[in-house]
XYZ file of C-alpha atoms in Angstrom:
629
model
C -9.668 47.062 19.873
C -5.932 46.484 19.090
C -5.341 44.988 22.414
C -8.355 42.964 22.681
C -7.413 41.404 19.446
C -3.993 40.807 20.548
C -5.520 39.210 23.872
C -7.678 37.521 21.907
C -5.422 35.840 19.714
C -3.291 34.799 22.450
C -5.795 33.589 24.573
C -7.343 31.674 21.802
C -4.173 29.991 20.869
C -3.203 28.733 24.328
C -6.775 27.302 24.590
C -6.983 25.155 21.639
C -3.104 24.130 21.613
C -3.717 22.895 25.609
C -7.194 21.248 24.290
C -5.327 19.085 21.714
C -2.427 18.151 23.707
C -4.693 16.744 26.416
C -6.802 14.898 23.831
C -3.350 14.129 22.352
C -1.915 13.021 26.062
C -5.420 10.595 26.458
C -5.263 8.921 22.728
C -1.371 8.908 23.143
C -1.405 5.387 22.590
C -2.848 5.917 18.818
C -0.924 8.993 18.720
C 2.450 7.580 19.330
C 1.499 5.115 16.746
C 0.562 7.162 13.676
C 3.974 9.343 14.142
C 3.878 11.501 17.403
C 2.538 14.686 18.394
C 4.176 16.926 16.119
C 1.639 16.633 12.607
C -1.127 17.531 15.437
C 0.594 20.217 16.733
C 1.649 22.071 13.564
C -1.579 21.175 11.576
C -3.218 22.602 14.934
C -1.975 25.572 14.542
C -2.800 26.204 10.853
C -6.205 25.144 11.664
C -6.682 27.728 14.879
C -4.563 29.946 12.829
C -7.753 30.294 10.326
C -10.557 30.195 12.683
C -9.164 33.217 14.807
C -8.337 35.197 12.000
C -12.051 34.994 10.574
C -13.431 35.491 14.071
C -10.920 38.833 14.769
C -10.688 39.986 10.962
C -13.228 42.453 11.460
C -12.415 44.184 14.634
C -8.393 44.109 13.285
C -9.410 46.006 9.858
C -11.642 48.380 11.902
C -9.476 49.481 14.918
C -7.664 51.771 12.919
C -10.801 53.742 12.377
C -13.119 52.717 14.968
C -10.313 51.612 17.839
C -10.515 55.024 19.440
C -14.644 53.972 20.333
C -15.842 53.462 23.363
C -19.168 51.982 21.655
C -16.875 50.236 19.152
C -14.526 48.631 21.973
C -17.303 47.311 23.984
C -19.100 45.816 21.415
C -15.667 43.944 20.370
C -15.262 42.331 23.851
C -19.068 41.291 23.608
C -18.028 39.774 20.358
C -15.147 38.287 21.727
C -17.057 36.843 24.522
C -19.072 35.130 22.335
C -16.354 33.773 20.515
C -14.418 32.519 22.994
C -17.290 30.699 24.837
C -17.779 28.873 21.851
C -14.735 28.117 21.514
C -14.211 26.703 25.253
C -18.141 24.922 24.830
C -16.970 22.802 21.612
C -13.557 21.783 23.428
C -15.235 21.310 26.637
C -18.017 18.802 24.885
C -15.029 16.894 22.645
C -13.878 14.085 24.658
C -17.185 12.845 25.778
C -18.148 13.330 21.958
C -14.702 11.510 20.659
C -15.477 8.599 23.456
C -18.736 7.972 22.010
C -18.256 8.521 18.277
C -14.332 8.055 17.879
C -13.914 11.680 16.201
C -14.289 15.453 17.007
C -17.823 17.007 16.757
C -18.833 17.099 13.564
C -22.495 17.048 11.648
C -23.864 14.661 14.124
C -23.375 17.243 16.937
C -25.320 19.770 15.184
C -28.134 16.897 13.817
C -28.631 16.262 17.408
C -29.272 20.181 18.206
C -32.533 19.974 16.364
C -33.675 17.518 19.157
C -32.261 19.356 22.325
C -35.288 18.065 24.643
C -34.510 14.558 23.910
C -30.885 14.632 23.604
C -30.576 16.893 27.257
C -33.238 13.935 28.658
C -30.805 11.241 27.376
C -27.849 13.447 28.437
C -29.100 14.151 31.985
C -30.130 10.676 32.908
C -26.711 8.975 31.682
C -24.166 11.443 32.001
C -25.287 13.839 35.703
C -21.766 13.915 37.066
C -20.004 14.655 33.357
C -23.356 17.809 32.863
C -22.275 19.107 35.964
C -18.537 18.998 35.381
C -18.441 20.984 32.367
C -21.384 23.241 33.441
C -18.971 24.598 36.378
C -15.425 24.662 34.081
C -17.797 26.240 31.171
C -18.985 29.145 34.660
C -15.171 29.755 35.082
C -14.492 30.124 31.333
C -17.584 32.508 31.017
C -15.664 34.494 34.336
C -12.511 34.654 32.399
C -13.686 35.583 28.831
C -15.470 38.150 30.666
C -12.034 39.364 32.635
C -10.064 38.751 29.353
C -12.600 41.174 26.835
C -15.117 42.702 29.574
C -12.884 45.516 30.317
C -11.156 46.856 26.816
C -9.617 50.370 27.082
C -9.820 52.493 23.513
C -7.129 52.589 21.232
C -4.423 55.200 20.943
C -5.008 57.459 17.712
C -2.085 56.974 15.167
C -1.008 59.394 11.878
C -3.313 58.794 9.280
C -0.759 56.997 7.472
C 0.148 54.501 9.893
C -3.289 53.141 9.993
C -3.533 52.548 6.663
C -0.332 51.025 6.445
C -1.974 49.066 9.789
C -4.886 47.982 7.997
C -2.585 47.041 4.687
C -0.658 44.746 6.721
C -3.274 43.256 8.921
C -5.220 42.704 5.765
C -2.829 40.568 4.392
C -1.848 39.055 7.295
C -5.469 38.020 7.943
C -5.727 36.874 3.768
C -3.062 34.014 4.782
C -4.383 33.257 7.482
C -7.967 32.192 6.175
C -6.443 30.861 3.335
C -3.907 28.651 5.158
C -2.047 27.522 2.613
C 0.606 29.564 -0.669
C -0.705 25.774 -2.840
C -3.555 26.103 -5.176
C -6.077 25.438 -2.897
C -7.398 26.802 0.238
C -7.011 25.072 3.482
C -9.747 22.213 4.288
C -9.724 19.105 7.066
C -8.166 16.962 4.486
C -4.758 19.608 4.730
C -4.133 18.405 7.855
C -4.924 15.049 7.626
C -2.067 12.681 7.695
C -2.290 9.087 8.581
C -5.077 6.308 8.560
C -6.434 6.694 11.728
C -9.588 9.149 10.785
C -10.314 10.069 14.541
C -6.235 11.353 14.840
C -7.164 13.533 11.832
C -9.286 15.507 13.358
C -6.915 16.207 16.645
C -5.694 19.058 14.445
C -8.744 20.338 13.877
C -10.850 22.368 16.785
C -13.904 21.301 17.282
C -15.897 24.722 16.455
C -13.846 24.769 13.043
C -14.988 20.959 12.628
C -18.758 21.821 13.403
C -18.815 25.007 11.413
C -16.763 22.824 8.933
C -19.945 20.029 8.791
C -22.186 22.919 8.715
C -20.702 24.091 5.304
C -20.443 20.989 3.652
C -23.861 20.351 4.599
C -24.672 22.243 1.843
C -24.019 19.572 -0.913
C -26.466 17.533 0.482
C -29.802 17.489 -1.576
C -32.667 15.177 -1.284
C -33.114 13.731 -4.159
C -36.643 13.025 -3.079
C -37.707 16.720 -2.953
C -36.509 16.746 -6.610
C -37.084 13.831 -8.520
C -39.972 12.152 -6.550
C -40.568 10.236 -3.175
C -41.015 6.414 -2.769
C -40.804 4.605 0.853
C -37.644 3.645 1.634
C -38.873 -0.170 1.927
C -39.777 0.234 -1.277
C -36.644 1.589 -2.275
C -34.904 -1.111 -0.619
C -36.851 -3.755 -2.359
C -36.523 -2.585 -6.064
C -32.637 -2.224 -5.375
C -32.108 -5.576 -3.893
C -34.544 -6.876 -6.652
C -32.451 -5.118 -9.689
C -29.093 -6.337 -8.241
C -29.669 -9.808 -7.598
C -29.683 -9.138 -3.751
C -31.308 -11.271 -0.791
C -32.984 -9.143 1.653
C -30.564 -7.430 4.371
C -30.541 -6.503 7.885
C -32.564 -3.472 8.522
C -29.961 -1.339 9.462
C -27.667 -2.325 6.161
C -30.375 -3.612 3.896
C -27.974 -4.451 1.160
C -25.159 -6.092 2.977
C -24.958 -9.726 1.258
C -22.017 -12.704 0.572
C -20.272 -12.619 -2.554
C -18.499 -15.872 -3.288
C -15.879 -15.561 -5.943
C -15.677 -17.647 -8.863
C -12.064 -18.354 -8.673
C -10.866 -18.777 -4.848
C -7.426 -18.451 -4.220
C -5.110 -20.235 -1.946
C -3.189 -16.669 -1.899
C -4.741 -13.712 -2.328
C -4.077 -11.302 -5.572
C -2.675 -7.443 -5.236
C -5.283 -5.086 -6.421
C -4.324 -1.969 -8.810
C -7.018 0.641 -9.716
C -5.625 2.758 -12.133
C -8.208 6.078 -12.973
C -7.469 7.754 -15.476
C -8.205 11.505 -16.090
C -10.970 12.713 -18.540
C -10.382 9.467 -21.131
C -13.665 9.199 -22.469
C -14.445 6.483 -25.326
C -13.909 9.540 -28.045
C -10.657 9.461 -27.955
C -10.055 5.470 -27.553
C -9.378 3.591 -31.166
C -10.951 0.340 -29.749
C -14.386 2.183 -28.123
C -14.545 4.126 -31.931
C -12.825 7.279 -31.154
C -10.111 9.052 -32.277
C -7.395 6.336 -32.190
C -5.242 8.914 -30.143
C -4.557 5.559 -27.342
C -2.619 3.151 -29.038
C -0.953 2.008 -26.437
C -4.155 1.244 -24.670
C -5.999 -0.466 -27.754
C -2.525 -2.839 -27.515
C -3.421 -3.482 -23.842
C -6.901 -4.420 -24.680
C -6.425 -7.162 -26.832
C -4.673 -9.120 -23.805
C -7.873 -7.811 -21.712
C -11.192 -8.318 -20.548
C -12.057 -4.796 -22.088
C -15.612 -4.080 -21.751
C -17.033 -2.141 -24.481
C -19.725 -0.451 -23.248
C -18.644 0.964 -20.107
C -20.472 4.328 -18.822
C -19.277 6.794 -15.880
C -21.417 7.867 -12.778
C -20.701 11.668 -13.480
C -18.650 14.106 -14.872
C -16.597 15.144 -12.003
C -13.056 12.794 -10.601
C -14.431 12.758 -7.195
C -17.759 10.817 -9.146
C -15.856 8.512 -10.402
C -13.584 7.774 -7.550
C -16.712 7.249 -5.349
C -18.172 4.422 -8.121
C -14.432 2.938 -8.113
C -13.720 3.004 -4.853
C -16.408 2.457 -2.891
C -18.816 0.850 -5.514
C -21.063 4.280 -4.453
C -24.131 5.344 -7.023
C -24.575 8.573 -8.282
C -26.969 11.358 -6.303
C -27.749 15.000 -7.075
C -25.830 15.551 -3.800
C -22.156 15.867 -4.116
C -19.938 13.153 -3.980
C -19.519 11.269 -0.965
C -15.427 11.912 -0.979
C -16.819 15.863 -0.067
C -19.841 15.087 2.303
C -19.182 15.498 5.995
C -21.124 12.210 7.215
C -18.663 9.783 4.980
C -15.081 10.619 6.517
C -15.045 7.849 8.237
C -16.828 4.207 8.491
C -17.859 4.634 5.184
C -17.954 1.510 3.279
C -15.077 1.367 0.385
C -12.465 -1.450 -0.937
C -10.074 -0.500 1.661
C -11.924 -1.381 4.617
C -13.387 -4.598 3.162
C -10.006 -5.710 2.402
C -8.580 -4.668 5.376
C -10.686 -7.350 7.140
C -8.774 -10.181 4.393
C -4.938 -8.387 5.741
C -4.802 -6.211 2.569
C -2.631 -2.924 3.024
C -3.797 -0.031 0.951
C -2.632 3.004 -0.382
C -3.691 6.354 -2.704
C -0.803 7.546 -4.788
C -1.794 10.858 -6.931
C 0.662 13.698 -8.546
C -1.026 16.358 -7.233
C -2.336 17.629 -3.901
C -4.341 14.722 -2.327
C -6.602 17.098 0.095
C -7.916 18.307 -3.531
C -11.806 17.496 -3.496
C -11.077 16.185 0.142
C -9.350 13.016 -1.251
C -6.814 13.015 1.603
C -9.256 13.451 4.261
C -11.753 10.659 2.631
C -9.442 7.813 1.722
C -7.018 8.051 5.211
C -10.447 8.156 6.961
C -12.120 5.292 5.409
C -9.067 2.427 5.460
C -6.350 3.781 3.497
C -2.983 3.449 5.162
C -0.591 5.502 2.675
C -1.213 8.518 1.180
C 1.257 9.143 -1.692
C 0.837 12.988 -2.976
C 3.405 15.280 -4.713
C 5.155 16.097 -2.016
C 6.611 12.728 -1.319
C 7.578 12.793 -5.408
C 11.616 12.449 -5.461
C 12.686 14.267 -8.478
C 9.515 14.057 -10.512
C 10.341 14.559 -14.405
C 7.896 17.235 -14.672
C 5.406 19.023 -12.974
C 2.656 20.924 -14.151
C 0.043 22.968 -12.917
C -1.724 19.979 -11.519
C 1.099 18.041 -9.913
C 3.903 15.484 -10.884
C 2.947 14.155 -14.566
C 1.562 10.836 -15.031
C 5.317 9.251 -15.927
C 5.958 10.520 -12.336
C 3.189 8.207 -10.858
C 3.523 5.062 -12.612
C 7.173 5.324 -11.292
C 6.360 5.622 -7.999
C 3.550 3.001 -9.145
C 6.128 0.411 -10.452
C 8.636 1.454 -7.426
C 5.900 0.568 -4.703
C 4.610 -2.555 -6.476
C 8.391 -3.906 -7.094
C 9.081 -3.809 -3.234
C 9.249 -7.023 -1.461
C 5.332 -7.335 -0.439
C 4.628 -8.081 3.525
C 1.248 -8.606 3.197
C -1.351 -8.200 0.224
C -1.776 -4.577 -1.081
C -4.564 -2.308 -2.715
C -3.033 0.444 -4.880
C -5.275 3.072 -5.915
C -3.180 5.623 -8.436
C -4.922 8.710 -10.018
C -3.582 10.359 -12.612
C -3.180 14.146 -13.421
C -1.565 14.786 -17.061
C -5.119 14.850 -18.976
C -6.071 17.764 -18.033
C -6.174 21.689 -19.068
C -3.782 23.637 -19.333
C -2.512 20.707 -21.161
C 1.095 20.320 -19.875
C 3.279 17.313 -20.013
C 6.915 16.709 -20.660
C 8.481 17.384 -23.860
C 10.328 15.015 -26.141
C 7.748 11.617 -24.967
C 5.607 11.890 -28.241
C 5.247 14.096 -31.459
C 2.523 16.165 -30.806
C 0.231 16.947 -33.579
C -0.274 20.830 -34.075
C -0.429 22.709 -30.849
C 1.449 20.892 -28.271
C -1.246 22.269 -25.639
C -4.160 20.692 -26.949
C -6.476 17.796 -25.182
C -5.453 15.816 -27.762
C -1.760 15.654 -27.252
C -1.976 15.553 -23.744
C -4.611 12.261 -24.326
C -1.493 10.931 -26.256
C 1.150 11.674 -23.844
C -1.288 9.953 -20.719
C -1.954 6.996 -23.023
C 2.616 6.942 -23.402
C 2.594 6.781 -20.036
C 0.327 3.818 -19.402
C 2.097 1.566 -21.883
C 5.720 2.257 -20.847
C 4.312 1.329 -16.948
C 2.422 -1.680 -18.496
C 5.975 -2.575 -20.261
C 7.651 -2.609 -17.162
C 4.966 -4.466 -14.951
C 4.898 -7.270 -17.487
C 8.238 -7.893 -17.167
C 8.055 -7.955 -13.304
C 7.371 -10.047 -10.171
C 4.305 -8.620 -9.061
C 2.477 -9.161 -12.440
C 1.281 -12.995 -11.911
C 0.197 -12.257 -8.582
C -1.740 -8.482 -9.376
C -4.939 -7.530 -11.064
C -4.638 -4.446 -12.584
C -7.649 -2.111 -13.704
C -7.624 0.883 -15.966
C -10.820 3.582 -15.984
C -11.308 6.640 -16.710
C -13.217 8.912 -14.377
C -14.856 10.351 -16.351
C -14.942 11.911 -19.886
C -13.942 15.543 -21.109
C -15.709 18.591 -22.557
C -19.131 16.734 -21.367
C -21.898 18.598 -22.748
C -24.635 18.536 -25.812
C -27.810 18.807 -26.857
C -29.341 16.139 -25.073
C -30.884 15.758 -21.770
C -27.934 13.607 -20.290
C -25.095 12.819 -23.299
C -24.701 9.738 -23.375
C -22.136 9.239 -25.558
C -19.833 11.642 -23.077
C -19.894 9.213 -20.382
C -18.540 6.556 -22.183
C -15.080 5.180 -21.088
C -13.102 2.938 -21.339
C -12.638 -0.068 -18.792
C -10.194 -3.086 -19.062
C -9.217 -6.121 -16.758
C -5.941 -7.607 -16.921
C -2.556 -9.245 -15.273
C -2.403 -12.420 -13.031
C -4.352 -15.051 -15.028
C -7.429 -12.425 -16.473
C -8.740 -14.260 -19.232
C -8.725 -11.751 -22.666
C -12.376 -11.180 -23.409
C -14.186 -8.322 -25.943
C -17.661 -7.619 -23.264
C -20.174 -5.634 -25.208
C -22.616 -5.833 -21.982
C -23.478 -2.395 -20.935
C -22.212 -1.616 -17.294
C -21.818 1.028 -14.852
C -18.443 2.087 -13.489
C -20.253 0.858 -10.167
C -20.068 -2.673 -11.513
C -16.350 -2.949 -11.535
C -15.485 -3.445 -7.321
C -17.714 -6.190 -6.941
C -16.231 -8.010 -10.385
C -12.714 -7.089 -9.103
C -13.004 -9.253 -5.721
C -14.578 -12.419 -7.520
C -11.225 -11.954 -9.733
C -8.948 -11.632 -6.246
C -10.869 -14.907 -5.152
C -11.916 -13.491 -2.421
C -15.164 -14.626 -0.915
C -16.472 -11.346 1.014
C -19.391 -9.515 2.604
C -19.865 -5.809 1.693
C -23.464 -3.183 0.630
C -22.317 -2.856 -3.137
C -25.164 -3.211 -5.308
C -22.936 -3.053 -8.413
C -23.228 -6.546 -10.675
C -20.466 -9.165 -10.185
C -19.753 -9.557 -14.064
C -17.872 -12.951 -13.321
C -21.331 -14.049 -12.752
C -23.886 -12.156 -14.367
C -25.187 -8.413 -14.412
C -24.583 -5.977 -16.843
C -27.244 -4.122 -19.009
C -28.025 -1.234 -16.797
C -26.162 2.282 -16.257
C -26.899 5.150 -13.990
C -25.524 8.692 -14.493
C -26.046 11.866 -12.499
C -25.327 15.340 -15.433
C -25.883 18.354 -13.592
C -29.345 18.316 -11.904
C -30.804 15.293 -14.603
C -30.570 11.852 -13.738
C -30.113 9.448 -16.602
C -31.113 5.261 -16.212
C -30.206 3.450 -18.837
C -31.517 -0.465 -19.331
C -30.493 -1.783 -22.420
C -31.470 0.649 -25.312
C -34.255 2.433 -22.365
C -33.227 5.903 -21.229
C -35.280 6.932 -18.337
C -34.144 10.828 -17.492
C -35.526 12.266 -14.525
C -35.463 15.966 -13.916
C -36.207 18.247 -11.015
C -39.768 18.609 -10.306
C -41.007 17.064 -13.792
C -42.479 13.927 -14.574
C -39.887 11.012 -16.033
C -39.325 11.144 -19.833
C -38.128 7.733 -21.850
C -35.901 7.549 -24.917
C -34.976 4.912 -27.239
C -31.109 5.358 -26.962
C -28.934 4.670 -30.447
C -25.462 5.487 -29.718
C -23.917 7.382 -30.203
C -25.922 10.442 -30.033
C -30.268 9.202 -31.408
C -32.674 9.700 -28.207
C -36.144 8.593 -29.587
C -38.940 9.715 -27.316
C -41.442 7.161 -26.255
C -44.423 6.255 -23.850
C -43.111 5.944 -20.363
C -42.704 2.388 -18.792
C -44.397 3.261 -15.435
C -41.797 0.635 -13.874
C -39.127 1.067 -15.180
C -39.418 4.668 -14.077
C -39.517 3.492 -10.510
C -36.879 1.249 -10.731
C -34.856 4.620 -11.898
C -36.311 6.573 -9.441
C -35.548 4.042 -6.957
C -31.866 4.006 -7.732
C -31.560 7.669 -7.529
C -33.538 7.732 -4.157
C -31.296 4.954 -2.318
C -27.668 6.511 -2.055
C -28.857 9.327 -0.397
C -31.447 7.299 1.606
C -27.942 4.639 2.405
C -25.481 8.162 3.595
C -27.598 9.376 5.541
C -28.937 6.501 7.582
C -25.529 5.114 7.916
C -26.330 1.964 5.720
C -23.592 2.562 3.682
C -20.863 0.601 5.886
C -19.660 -2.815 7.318
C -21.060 -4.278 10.182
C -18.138 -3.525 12.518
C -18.032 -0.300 11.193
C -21.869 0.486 11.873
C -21.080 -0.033 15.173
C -19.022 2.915 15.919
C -20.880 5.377 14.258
């Protein structure tokens, strides 16, 4: 079993490494263009590095016992055999797969499996010659697996204490492995990732980690249909276009529509998003919290600071997705963590690609976190600024550089000379347990490790940045927006809290007009208000309101597995498998139950019912996009 393994492991390794430096050699083009071959090669073997060692982790902590069995050595080179087909049938199927789709297989290749007599039909009338190619090279890869594992010989016995120091060592061994990675976090596709080309990012992958990959994150897909209700997805359409002001679409994007901006521009404004972590309204003096953000109140008297602003969720990746990408809330997870949006996925970066915009994602912590990396360099980021590119960073803490650290490489990237017009998403990390942050920036009250300190040391930060971007170049020609994600300690005795997913939201810099707005919106309202702002005039799916305009007055929030609607003072809350309940909502905390408004319920149910319907038909894209997927 010992030497199979070893053959194994070898064999395995030569396979995939030759695999990716021929898809390498025929992209080299792209390759030599996003940095050369070495990110492939060494997030390659990371990658193959964890897929062998789950496929010969077994046999390896066995052989010590079992290696000496003829019955146990056989059925490892069966196992083997198996393995190692696989293996040679994903790489074997990749670059017709990457020539059709631009990317390794993925959850497409295994949707299609459900439908083998139709796909083979389509298969064997357009691609003969290509079947019968890789039917004969996958006949001499059978041979050899068979030649490589057929024949196994039993293990030598050892001393009893050499196997278990054996297995000790090959346990550990195989622990790293898996786990890829000494960081925080396990290894994912978004480790490897590295530049903006989203089909590059996956030459590091192999293709049976990136199906078995899909398969995985397959599971934080839910209908919301087979929880909340079912309406035809014409109808769905409809009552979504109708509630945002939409004309009707093309079929295959039904909410793709022109925005013309109030304000057009003869040069086009930089765009900042700047999320903030966990600020909910309770701790913002202007909102009628604590009064622990001075700093921030001071910012939103020169604002448009909207009063009444409510998150998607309770998670960052939530909020990034309604920021970002102007994306609703589902049951499902969010789409920064769903296999079918990595790439032609509608967000702000590829819209403003088309207008010359560079973008780029600067966070303090590890960006392939909640697949960040892997979503943003896939969907029309160019940069990706994480902690590792952090030149002595004041402090770091248990979640990356602190947020001082990223408004300096904020101000630093903003301050260069500008070649073209930039989008700047920057995350921050501070505001967030365990609580750390540099000493000697405030006076903490009490406990220095308390959310309440750290809320004060993250709203420090934001006013020293805002001090020096006042004072700067880029602030006439950059509109800068501040958000939380989401709020903190979420919870209560109410169907969906309401009062924990308010947060604050502010407009400012260039020539933003200062404005109190009471309106109630939804974090997925702020995109399509930021490009009116730019002046840009653009065509995109959003269904968010453009509050230049008009809009407001309607929120949508996903807690746990209840959905919560809210239109005006109307809270429609849908749970799984019961009927809609409607409350009378006083903030911050009065729900007053009342007789259900059967439409408004649909219009609720509607809204729930569409993202999921938009991912996975594809309708959540650009038109040039749409085309490659």
């Amino acid at each position: 079993m010992l030497d199979l393994s070893l053959v194994f492991i070898i064999s395995s390794l030569c396979l995939l490494t030759l695999s990716r430096c021929a898809l390498a050699a025929w992209q080299w083009q792209r390759v030599q263009q996003a940095g050369g071959l070495l990110p492939i090669l060494i997030g390659g073997l990371r990658i193959d590095a964890n897929q062998i060692a789950i496929i010969v982790g077994i046999p390896l902590l066995l052989a010590p016992w079992l290696g000496h069995s003829i019955p146990a050595v056989e059925l490892t080179g069966i196992w083997f055999q198996i393995a190692w087909f696989l293996l040679v049938l994903l790489e074997v199927s990749t670059p017709q797969f990457i020539y059709e789709y631009d990317t390794r297989p993925n959850r497409l290749y295994v949707e299609y499996l459900k439908h083998p007599q139709e796909v083979f039909g389509m298969l064997w009338k357009g691609y003969k010659i290509v079947i019968l190619a890789a039917v004969v090279v996958l006949g001499l890869f059978a041979w050899l697996a068979h030649y490589l594992f057929g024949h196994g010989m039993p293990d030598a016995t050892m001393p009893w204490w050499q196997d278990i120091l054996f297995f000790l060592v090959a346990a550990a061994l195989i622990f790293l492995a898996i786990r890829g990675t000494l960081k925080h976090r396990p290894i994912n596709p978004s480790t490897v990732a590295y530049c903006g080309d989203s089909m590059l990012n996956t030459l590091p992958l192999n293709s049976l980690y990136s199906v078995t990959y899909a398969i995985y994150s397959m599971k934080n897909e839910r209908s919301a249909a087979d929880i909340y209700g079912k309406l035809s997805s014409d109808e769905t359409n409809r009552i979504v276009q109708q509630c945002s002001g939409l004309p009707a679409g093309p079929a295959d994007i039904p909410t793709l529509h022109q925005q013309t901006s109030i304000r057009p521009r003869s040069r086009p404004l930089n765009l900042v998003l700047i999320v903030q972590e966990s600020l909910g309204a309770q701790y913002v003096g202007n909102l009628g919290g604590a009064g622990l953000t001075p700093e921030l109140d001071e910012l939103a008297k020169t604002a448009w600071n909207f009063t009444r602003a409510y998150a998607t969720g309770t998670r960052s990746v939530r909020g990034l997705e309604a920021v970002t990408a102007g994306f609703p809330p589902t049951i499902s997870d969010a789409v920064l963590r769903l296999s079918g949006a990595q790439s032609n996925f509608f967000t702000l970066a590829q819209l403003l690609k088309q207008h010359g915009y560079r973008s780029r994602f600067i966070y303090g912590g590890e960006a392939h976190f909640d697949n960040m990396k892997s979503f943003f360099l896939g969907n029309g980021f160019d940069e990706l600024h994480e902690r590792s590119s952090f030149k002595n960073p004041a402090f770091i803490g248990t979640w990356g550089a602190s947020d001082e650290d990223m408004f300096n490489k904020l101000h630093g990237l903003l301050a260069e000379p500008p070649s073209q017009p930039t989008l700047t998403l920057a995350f921050s990390v501070s505001n967030h347990s365990p609580w750390e942050y540099p000493a000697g920036r405030i006076v903490p009250d009490g406990n220095p490790a308390t959310v309440e300190n750290t809320v004060r040391y993250a709203d420090w930060a934001i006013g020293r940045f805002f001090e020096q971007a006042k004072q700067s170049d880029y602030w006439e020609n950059t509109v800068f927006l501040i958000v939380a994600d989401h709020d903190s300690r979420v919870g209560g005795a109410s169907l969906v809290p309401l009062r924990h997913f308010h947060i604050p939201a502010l407009i400012l810099g260039a020539d933003v007009t200062a404005r109190r707005d009471d309106r109630l919106i939804s974090q997925i309202d702020l995109p399509p208000t930021l490009l009116s702002l730019m002046g840009l005039n653009t065509e995109h799916p959003m269904i968010g309101h453009d509050l230049t305009q008009t809009g407001g007055g309607r929120a949508m929030m996903q807690y746990g597995e209840n959905y919560g609607y809210l239109k005006d003072d109307a809270l429609i809350v849908l749970e799984p498998y019961k009927e809609a309940t409607q409350f009378r909502y006083t903030a911050p905390a009065i729900y007053t139950p009342i007789t259900l408004d059967p439409d408004l319920s649909r219009e609720a149910l509607a809204h729930v019912l569409w993202p999921y319907w938009a991912y996975r038909n594809q309708a959540y894209t650009l038109p040039h996009l749409r085309q490659k997927t």
